[in-house]
Tab-separated table of C-alpha atoms in Angstrom:
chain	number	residue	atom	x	y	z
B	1	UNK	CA	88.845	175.285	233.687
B	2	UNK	CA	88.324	171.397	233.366
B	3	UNK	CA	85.278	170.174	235.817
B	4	UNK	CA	85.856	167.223	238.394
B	5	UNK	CA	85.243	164.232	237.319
B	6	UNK	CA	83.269	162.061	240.213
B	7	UNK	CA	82.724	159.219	237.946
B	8	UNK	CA	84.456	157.206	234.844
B	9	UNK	CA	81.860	156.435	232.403
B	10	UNK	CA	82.718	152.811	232.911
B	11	UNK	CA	81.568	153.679	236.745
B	12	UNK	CA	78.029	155.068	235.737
B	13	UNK	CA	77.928	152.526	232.901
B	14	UNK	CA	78.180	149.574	235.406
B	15	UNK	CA	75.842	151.539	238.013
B	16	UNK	CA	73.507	151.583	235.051
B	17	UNK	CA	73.564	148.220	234.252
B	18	UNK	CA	72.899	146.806	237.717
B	19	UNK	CA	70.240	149.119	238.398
B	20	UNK	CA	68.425	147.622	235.320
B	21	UNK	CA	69.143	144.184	237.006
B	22	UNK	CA	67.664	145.174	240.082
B	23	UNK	CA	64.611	146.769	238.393
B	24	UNK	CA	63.795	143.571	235.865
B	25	UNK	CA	64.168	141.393	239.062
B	26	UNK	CA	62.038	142.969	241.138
B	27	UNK	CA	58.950	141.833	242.436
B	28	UNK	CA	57.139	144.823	240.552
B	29	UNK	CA	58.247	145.690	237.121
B	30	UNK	CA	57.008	149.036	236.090
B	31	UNK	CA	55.686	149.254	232.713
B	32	UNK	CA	55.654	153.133	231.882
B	33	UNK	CA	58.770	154.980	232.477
B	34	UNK	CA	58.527	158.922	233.110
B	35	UNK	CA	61.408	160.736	232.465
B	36	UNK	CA	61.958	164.344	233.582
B	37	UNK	CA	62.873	166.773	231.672
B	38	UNK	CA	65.008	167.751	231.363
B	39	UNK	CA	67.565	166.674	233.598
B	40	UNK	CA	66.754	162.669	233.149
B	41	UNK	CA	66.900	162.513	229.802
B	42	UNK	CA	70.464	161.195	229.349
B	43	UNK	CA	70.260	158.927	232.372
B	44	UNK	CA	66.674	157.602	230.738
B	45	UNK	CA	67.910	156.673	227.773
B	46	UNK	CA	70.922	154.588	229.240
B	47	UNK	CA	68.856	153.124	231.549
B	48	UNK	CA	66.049	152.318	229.180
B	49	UNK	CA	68.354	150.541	226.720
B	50	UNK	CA	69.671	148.621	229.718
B	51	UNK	CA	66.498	147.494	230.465
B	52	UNK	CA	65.943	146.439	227.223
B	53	UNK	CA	69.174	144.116	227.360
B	54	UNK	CA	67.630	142.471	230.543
B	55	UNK	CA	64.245	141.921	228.475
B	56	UNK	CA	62.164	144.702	230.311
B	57	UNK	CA	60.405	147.118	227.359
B	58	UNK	CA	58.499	150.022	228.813
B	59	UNK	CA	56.090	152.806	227.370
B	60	UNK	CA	57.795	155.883	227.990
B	61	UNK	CA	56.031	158.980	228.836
B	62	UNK	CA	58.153	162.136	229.488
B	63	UNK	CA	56.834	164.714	232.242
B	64	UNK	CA	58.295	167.942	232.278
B	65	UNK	CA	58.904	170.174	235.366
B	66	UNK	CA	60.729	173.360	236.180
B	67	UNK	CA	61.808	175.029	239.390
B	68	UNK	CA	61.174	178.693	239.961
B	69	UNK	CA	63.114	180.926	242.492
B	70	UNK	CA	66.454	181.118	244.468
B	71	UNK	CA	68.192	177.247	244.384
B	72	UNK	CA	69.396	177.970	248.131
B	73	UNK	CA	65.758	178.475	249.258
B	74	UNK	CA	62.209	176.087	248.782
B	75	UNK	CA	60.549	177.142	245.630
B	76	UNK	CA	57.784	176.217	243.407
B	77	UNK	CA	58.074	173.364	240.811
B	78	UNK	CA	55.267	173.907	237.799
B	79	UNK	CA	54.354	171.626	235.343
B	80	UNK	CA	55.311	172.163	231.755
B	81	UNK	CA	53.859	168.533	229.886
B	82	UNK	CA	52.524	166.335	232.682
B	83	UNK	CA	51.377	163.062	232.910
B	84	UNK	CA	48.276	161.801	230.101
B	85	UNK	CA	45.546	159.987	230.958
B	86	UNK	CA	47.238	156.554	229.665
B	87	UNK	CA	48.620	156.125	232.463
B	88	UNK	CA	45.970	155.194	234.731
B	89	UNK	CA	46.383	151.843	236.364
B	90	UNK	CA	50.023	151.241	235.250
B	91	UNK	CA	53.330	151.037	237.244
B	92	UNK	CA	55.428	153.845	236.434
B	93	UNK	CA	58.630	154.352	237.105
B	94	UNK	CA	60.394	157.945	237.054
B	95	UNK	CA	63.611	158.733	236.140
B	96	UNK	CA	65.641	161.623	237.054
B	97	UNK	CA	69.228	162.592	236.754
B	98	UNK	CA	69.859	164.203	240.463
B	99	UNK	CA	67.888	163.767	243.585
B	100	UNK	CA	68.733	167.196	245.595
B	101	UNK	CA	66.163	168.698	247.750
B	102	UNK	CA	63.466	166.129	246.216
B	103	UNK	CA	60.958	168.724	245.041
B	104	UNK	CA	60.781	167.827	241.385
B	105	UNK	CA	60.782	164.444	242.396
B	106	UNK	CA	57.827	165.172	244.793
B	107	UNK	CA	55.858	166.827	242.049
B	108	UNK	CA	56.491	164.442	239.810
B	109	UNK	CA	55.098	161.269	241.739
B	110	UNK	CA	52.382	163.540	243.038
B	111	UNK	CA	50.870	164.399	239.785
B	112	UNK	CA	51.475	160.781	238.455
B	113	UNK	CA	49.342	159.601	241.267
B	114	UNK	CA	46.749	161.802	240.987
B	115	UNK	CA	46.568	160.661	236.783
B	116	UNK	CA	45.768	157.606	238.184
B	117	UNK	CA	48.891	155.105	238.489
B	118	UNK	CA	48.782	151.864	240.415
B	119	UNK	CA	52.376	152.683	241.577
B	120	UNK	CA	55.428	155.060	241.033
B	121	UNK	CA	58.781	153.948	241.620
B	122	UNK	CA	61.690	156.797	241.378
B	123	UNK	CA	64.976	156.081	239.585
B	124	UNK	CA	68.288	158.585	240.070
B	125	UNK	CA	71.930	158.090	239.028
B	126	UNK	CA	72.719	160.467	241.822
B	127	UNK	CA	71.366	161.315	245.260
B	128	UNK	CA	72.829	163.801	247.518
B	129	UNK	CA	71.705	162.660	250.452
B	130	UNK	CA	70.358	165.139	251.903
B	131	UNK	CA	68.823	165.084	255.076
B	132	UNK	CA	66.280	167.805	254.535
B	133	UNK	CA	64.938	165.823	251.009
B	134	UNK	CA	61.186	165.694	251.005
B	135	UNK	CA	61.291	162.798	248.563
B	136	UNK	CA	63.525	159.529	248.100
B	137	UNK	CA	64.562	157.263	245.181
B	138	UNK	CA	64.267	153.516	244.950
B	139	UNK	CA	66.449	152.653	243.170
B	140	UNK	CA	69.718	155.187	243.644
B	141	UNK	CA	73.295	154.944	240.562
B	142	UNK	CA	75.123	156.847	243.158
């Protein structure tokens, strides 16, 4: 059985590219980007190297996260690799593939804050929408 397709790659390639544009022309740039793992890792790197074509470099620091327990119900997210030290003072920006409930993303910016960051900004190519989310992107592909 052949999955739906919800998006050409031309689609996510242009929602890619203006998300860089709207990150490089904002009024804060982040310079550490956090991927999660392991769901943003394909999303990171396209968005990194578009980045890159509107002259914004950034450290990149991966976090990784898991979710325990039924998907239908809240469970726990643990930490795998989180956040180093280096990133104390810094903007950071995390990138995930799917915003969902928002838990990982919740854990995420909550340990990067308590490491220390000046600010965390959250990147997604897709966001569900979901009204019971406990956490929201800023910048959203889809």
């Amino acid at each position: 059985m052949t999955p739906d397709i919800l998006f050409s790659a031309e689609q996510i390639q242009e929602r890619v590219r203006a998300m860089a544009r709207r990150i490089a022309a904002a009024s804060l740039v982040p310079d550490v980007a956090m991927p999660v793992l392991v769901g943003g890792f394909v999303f990171a790197a396209d968005l990194l190297r578009a980045l890159a074509w509107e002259g914004v470099a950034m450290d990149v620091e991966m976090i990784w996260l898991r979710s325990y327990g039924d998907k239908r119900v809240a469970s726990a997210v643990s930490m795998i690799a989180g956040p180093s030290e280096q990133i104390a003072g810094r903007h950071v920006l995390v990138i995930d593939g799917v915003l969902d409930a928002g838990r990982t993303i919740a854990k995420a910016v909550s340990l990067i804050e308590a490491a220390g960051a000046a600010s965390v900004q959250v990147a997604v190519i897709l966001d569900k929408q979901r009204r019971d989310a406990v956490a929201k992107a800023d910048y959203v592909g889809f």
